[in-house]
PDB file of C-alpha atoms in Angstrom:
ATOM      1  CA  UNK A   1       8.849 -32.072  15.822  1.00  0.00           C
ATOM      2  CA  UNK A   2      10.121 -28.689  16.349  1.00  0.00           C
ATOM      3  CA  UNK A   3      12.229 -26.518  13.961  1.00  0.00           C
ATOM      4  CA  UNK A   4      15.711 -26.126  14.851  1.00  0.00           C
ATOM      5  CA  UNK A   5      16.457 -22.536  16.093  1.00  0.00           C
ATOM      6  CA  UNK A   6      20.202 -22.000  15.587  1.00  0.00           C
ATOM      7  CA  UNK A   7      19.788 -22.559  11.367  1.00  0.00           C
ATOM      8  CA  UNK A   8      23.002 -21.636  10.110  1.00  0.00           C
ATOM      9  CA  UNK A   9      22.955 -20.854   6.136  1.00  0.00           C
ATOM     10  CA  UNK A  10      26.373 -20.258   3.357  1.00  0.00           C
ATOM     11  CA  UNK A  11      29.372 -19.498   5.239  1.00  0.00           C
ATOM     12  CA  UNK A  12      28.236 -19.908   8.688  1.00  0.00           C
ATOM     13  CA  UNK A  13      25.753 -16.753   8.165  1.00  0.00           C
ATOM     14  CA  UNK A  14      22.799 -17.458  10.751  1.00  0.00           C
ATOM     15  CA  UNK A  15      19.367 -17.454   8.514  1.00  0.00           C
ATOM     16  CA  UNK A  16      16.258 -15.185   9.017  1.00  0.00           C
ATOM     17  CA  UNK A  17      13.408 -17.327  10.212  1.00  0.00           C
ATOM     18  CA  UNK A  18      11.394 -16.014   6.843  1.00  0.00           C
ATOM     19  CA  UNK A  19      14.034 -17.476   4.855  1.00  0.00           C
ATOM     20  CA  UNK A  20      14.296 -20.658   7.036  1.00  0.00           C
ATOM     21  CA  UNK A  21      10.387 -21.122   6.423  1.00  0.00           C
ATOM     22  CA  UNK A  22      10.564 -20.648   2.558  1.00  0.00           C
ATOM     23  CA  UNK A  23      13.839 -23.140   2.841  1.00  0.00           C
ATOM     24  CA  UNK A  24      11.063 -25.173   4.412  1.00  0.00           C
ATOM     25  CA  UNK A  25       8.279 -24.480   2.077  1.00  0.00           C
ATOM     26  CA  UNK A  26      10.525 -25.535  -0.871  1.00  0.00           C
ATOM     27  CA  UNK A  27      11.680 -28.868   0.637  1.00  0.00           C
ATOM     28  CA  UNK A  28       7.801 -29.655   1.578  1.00  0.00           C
ATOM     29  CA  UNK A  29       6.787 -29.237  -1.992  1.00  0.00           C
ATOM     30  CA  UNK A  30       8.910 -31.295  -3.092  1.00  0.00           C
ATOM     31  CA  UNK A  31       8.799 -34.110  -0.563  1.00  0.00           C
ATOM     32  CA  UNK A  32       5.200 -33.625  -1.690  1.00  0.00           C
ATOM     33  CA  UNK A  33       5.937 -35.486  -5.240  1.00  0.00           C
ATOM     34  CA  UNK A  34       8.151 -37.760  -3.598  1.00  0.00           C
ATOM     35  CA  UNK A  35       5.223 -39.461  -2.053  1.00  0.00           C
ATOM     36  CA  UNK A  36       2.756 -39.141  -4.382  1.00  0.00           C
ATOM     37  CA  UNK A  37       5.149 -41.203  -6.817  1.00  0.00           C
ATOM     38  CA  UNK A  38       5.809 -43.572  -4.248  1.00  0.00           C
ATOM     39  CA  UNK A  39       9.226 -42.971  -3.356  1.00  0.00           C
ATOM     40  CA  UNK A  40       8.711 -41.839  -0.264  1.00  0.00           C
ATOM     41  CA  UNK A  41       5.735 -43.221   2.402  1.00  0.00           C
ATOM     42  CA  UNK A  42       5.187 -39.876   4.270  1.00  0.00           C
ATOM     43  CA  UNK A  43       6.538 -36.424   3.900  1.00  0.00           C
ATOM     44  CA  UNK A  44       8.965 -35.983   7.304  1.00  0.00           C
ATOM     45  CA  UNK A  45       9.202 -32.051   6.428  1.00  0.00           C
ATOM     46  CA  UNK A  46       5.308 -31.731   7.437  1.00  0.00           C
ATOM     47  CA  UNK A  47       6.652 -32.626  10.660  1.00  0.00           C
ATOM     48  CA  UNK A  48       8.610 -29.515  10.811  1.00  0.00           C
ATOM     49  CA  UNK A  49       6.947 -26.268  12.433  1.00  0.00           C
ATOM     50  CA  UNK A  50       7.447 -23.267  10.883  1.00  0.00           C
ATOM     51  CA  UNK A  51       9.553 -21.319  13.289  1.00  0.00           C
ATOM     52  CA  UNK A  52       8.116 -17.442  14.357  1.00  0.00           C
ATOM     53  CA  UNK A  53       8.391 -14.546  11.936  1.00  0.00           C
ATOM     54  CA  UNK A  54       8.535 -11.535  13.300  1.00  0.00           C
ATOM     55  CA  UNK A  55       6.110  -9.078  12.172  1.00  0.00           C
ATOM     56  CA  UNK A  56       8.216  -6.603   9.949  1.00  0.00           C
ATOM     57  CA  UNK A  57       8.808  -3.050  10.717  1.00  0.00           C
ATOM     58  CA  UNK A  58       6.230  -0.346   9.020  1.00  0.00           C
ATOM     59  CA  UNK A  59       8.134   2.048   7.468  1.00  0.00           C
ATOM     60  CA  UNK A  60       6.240   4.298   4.821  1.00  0.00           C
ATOM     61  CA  UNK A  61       6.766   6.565   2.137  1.00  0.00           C
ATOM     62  CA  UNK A  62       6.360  10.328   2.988  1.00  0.00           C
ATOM     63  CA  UNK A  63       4.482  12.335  -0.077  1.00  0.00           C
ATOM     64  CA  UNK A  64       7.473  14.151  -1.300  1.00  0.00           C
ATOM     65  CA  UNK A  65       9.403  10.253  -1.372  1.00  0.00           C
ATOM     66  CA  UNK A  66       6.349   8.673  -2.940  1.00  0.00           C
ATOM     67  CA  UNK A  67       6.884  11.958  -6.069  1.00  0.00           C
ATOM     68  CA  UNK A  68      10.319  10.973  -5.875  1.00  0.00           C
ATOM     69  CA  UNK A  69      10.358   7.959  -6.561  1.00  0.00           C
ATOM     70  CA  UNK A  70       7.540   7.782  -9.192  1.00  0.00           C
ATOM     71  CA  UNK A  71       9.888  10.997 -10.803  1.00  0.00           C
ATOM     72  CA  UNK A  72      13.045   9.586 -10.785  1.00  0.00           C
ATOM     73  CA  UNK A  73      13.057   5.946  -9.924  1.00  0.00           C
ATOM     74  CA  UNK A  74      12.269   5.045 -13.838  1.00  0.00           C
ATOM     75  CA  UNK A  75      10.515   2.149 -12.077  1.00  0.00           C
ATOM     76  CA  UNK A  76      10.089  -0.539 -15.262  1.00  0.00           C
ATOM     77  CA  UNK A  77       6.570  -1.095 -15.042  1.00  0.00           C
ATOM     78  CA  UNK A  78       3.570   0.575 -16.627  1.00  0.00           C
ATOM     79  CA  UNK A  79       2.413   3.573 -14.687  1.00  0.00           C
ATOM     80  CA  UNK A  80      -0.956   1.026 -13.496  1.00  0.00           C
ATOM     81  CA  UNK A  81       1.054  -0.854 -11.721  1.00  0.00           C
ATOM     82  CA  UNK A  82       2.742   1.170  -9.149  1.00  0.00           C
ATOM     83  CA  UNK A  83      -0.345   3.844  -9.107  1.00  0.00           C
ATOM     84  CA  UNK A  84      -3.133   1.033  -7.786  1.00  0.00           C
ATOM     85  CA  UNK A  85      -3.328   1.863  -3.872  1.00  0.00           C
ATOM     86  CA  UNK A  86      -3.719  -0.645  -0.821  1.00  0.00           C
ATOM     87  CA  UNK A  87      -3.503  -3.714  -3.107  1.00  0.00           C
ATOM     88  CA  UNK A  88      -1.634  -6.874  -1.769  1.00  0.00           C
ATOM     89  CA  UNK A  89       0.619  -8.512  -4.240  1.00  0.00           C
ATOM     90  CA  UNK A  90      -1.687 -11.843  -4.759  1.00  0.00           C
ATOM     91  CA  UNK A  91      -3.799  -9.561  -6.781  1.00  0.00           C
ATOM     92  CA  UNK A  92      -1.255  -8.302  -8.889  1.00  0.00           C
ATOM     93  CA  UNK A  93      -0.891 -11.878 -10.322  1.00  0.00           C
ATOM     94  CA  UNK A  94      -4.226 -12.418 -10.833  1.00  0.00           C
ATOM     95  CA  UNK A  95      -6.574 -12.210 -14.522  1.00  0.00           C
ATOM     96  CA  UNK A  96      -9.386  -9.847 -14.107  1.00  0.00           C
ATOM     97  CA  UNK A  97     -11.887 -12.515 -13.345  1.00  0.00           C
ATOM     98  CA  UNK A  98      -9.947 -13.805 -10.495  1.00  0.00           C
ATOM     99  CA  UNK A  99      -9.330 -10.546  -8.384  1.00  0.00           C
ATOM    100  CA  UNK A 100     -12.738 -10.887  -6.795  1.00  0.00           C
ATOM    101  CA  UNK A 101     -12.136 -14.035  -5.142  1.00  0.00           C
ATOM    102  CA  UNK A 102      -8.386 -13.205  -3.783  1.00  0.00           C
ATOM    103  CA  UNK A 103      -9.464 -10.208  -2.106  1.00  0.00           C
ATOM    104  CA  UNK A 104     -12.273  -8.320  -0.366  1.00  0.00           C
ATOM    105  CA  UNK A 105     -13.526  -5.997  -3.307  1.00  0.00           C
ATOM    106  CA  UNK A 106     -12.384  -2.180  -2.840  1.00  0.00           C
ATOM    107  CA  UNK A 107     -13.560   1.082  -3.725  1.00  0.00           C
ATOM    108  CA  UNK A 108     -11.957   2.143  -7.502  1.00  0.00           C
ATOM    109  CA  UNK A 109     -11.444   5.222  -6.883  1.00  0.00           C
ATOM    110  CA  UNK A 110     -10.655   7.950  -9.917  1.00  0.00           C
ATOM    111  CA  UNK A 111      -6.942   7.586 -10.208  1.00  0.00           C
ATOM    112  CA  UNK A 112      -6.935   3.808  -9.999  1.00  0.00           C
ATOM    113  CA  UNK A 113      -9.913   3.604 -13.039  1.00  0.00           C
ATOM    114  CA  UNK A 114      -7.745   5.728 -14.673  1.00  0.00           C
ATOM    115  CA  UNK A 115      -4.310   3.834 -14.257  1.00  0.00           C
ATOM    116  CA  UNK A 116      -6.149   0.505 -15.590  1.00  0.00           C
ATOM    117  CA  UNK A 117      -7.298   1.678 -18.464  1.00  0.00           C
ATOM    118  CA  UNK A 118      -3.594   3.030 -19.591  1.00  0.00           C
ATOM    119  CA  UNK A 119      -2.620  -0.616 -18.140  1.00  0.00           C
ATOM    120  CA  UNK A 120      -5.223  -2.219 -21.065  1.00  0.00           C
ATOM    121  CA  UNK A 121      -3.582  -0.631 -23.962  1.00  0.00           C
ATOM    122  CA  UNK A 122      -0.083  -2.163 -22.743  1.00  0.00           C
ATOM    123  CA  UNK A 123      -0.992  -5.327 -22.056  1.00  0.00           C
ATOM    124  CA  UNK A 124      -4.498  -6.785 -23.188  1.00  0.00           C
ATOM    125  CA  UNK A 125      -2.645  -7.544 -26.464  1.00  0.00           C
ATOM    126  CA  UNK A 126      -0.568 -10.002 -25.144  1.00  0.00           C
ATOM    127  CA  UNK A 127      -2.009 -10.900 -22.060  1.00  0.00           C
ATOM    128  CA  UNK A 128      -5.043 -11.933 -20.556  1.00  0.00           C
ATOM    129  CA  UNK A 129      -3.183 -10.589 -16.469  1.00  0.00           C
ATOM    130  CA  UNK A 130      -3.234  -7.792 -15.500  1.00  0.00           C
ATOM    131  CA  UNK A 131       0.375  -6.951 -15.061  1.00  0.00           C
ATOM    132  CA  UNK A 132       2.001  -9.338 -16.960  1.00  0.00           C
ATOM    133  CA  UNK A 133       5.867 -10.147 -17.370  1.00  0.00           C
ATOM    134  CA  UNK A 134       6.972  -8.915 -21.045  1.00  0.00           C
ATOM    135  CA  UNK A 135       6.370 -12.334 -21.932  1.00  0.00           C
ATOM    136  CA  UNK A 136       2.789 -12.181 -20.935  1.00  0.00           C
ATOM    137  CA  UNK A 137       3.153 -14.625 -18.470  1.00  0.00           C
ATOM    138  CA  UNK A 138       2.446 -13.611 -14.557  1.00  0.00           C
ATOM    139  CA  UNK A 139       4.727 -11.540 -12.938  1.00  0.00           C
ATOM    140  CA  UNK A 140       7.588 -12.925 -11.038  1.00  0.00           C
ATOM    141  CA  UNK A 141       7.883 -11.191  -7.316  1.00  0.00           C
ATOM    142  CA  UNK A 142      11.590 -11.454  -6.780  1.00  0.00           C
ATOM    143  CA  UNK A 143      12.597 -10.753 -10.493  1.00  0.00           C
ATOM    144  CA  UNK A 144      10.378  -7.453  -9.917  1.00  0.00           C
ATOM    145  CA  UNK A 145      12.115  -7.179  -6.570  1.00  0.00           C
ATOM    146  CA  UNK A 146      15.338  -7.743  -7.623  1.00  0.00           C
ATOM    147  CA  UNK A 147      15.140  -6.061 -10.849  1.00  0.00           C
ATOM    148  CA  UNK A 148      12.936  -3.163 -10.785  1.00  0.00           C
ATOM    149  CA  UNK A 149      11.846  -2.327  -7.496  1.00  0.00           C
ATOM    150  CA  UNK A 150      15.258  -2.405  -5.776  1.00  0.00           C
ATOM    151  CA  UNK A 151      17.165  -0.491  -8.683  1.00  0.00           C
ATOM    152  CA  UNK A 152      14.255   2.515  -8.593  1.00  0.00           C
ATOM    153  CA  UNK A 153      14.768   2.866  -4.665  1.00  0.00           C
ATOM    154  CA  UNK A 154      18.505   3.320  -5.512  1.00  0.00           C
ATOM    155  CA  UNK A 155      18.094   5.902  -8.175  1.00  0.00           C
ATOM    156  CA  UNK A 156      15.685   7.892  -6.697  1.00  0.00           C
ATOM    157  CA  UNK A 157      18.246   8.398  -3.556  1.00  0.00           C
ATOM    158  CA  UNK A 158      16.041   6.439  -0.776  1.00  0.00           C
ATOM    159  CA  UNK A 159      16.637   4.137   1.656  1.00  0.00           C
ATOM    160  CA  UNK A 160      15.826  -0.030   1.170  1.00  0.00           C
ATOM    161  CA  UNK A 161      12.579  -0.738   1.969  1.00  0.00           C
ATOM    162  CA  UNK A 162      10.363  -3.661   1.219  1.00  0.00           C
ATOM    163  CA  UNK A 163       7.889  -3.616  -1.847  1.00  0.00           C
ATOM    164  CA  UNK A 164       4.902  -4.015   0.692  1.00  0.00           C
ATOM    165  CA  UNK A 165       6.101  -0.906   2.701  1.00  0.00           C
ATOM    166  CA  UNK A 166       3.569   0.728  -0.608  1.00  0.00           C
ATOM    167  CA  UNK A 167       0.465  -0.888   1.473  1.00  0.00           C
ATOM    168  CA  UNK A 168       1.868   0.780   4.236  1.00  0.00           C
ATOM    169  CA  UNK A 169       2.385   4.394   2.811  1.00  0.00           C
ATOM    170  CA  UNK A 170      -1.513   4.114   1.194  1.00  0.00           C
ATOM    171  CA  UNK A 171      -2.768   3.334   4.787  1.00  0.00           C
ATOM    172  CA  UNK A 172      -0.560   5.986   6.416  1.00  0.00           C
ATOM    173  CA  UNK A 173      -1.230   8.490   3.773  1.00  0.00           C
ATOM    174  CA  UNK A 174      -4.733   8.079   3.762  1.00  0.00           C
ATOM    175  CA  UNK A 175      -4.869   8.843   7.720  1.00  0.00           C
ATOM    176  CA  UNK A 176      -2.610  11.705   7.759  1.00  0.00           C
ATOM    177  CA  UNK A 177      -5.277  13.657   4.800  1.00  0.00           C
ATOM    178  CA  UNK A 178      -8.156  12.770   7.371  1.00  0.00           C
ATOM    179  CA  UNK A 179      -9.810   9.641   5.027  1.00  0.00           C
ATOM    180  CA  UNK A 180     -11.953   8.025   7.618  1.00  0.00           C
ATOM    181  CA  UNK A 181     -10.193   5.301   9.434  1.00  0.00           C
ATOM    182  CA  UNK A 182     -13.632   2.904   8.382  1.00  0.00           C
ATOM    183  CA  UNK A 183     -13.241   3.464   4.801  1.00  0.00           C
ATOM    184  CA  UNK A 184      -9.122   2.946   5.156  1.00  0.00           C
ATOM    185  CA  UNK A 185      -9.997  -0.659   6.984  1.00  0.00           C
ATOM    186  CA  UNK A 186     -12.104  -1.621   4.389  1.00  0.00           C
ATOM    187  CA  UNK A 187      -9.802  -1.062   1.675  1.00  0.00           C
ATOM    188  CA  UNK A 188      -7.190  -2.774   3.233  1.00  0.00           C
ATOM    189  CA  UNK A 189      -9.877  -5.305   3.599  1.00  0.00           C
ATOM    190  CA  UNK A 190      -9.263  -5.570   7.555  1.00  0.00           C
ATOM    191  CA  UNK A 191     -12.032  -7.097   9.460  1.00  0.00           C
ATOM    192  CA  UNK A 192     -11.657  -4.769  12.044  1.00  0.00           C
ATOM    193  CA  UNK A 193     -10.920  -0.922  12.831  1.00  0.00           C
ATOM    194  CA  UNK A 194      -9.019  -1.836  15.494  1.00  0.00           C
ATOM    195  CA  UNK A 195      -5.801  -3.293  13.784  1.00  0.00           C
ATOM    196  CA  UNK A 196      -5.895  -0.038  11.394  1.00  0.00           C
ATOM    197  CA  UNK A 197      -5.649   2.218  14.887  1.00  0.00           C
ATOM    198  CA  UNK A 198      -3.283  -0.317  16.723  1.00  0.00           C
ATOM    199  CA  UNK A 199      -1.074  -0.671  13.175  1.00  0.00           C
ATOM    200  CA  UNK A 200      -1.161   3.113  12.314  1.00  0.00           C
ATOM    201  CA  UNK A 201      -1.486   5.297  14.940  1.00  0.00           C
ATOM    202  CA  UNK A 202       1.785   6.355  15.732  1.00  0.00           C
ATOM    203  CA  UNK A 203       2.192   7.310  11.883  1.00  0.00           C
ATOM    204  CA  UNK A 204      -0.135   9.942  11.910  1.00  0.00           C
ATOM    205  CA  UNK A 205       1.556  13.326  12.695  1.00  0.00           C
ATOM    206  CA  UNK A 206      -0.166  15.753  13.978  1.00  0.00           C
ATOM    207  CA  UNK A 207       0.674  18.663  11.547  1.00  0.00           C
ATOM    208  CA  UNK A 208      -1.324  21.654  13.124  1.00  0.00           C
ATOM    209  CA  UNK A 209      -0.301  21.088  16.725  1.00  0.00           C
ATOM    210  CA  UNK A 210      -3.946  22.222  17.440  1.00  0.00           C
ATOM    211  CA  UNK A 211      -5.221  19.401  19.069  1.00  0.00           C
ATOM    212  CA  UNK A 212      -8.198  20.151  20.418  1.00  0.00           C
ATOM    213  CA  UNK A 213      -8.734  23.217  18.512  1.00  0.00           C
ATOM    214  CA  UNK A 214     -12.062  22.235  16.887  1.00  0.00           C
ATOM    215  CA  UNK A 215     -13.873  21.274  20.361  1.00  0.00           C
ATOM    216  CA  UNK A 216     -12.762  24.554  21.504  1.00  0.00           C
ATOM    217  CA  UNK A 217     -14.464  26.238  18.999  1.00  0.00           C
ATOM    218  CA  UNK A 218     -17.505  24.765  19.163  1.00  0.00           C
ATOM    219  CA  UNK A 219     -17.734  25.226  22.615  1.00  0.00           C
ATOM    220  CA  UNK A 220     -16.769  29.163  22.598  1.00  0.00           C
ATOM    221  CA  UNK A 221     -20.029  29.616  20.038  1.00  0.00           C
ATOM    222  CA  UNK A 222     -22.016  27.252  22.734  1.00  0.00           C
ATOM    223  CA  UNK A 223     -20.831  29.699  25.208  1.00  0.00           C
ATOM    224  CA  UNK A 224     -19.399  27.140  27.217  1.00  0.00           C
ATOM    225  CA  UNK A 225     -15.455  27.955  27.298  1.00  0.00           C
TER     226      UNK A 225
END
C-alpha cells in the first residue's frame, strides 16, 4: 500500500512529507500496542510507505555568525553543549557509556575536552547524561528547538535555520581552514570521502583567488615554468 501524496493537514494546509512520516511514525507506535494487547490482529499502518523526504538544504554558519550567535544568542544551555563539533543529536541524549555504540568514535580534540569538563561540574550532580534537561532527565529535541535554539537565532539577528545546519558549519568550516577532507569524513563518521566532496564542495570559497599558485611555484624553482 502506498502513502497518499496529496496529505492535507489543519485548515486545508498541504503537509511536508517529514511531517507526514512522523504523523506516520506516531500512529505505527501506537497501532503497535494495539496488537500486542489484542485489540487489533495486525498493524494496517506498517502497510503504509513512508513517502520521499527530500534531502534538506545545507546552509552553514559563516565564522563571524557562529561568534554571533555564541555572543549574543544567550543560547540556554551550558557552553559544552553548543561547543562539541560534528556531533549528531543521538549522541547528545546519550550517558557517557553509551556514546560509543551510537556513533563511530571521533577525535576529542582540545576545545571539546575542554567544554566537557565545564559540562561535568553542571550536570554530574544531578545527572548521569550528558546534557541533561534541568530535571536531569534526557533532553527533549523540540523543547530545545522550540525553546532555546529558535529564540537564540532570533536574538542574535540571523536567519531560521535548522539545529543540524551546526554539523554542517563544522564540516564546512573545517574545509575552508584546509583540515584534510580524510580526517573531516571520519569525524563525521562518513564511510566514504566521496559524500564529504560531493556534500561540501561548493561551500568551500576560494579566499586567495590563487588557484594554482602553489604548483606554480614549485615549478618556477624546478625551472620548469
Amino acid at each position: 500500500m502506498n502513502a497518499v501524496k496529496d496529505h492535507e493537514g489543519i485548515h486545508g494546509r498541504k503537509l511536508s512529507n517529514r511531517r507526514a512520516n512522523i504523523i506516520l511514525d506516531v500512529l505505527r507506535q501506537v497501532l503497535d500496542r494495539a496488537v500486542l494487547r489484542g485489540w487489533l490482529t495486525r498493524n494496517p499502518a506498517r502497510a503504509v510507505s513512508k513517502l520521499r523526504e527530500d534531502r534538506a538544504p545545507i546552509d552553514p554558519f559563516s565564522f563571524d555568525e557562529v561568534k554571533t550567535l555564541l555572543e549574543k544568542g544567550r543560547l540556554g544551555l551550558t557552553p559544552a553543549a553548543h561547543r562539541s563539533p560534528g556531533c549528531r543529536q543521538s549522541a547528545r541524549r546519550a550517558r557517557p557509556d553509551q556514546v560509543r555504540g551510537l556513533e563511530a568514535l571521533v577525535e576529542m580534540l582540545p576545545m571539546v575536552e575542554h567544554a566537557l569538563r565545564e559540562q561535568r561540574a553542571a550536570s554530574q550532580l544531578r545527572s548521569t547524561y550528558i546534557f541533561p534537561s534541568h530535571t536531569g532527565r534526557p533532553l527533549n529535541i523540540t523543547n530545545v528547538r522550540e525553546r532555546v535554539w529558535k529564540p537564540a537565532l532570533r536574538r542574535a539577528g540571523l536567519r531560521d535555520r535548522t539545529m543540524y545546519q551546526t554539523r554542517h558549519t563544522f564540516a564546512t568550516l573545517a574545509l575552508q581552514t584546509s583540515e584534510q577532507i580524510g580526517w573531516v569524513s571520519k569525524q563525521l563518521g562518513h564511510t566514504s570521502d566521496e559524500i564529504v566532496i560531493r556534500h561540501y564542495a561548493k561551500f568551500i570559497p576560494n579566499l586567495t583567488r590563487r588557484d594554482g599558485s602553489a604548483l606554480t611555484k614549485v615549478m618556477q624553482e624546478q625551472g620548469l615554468a
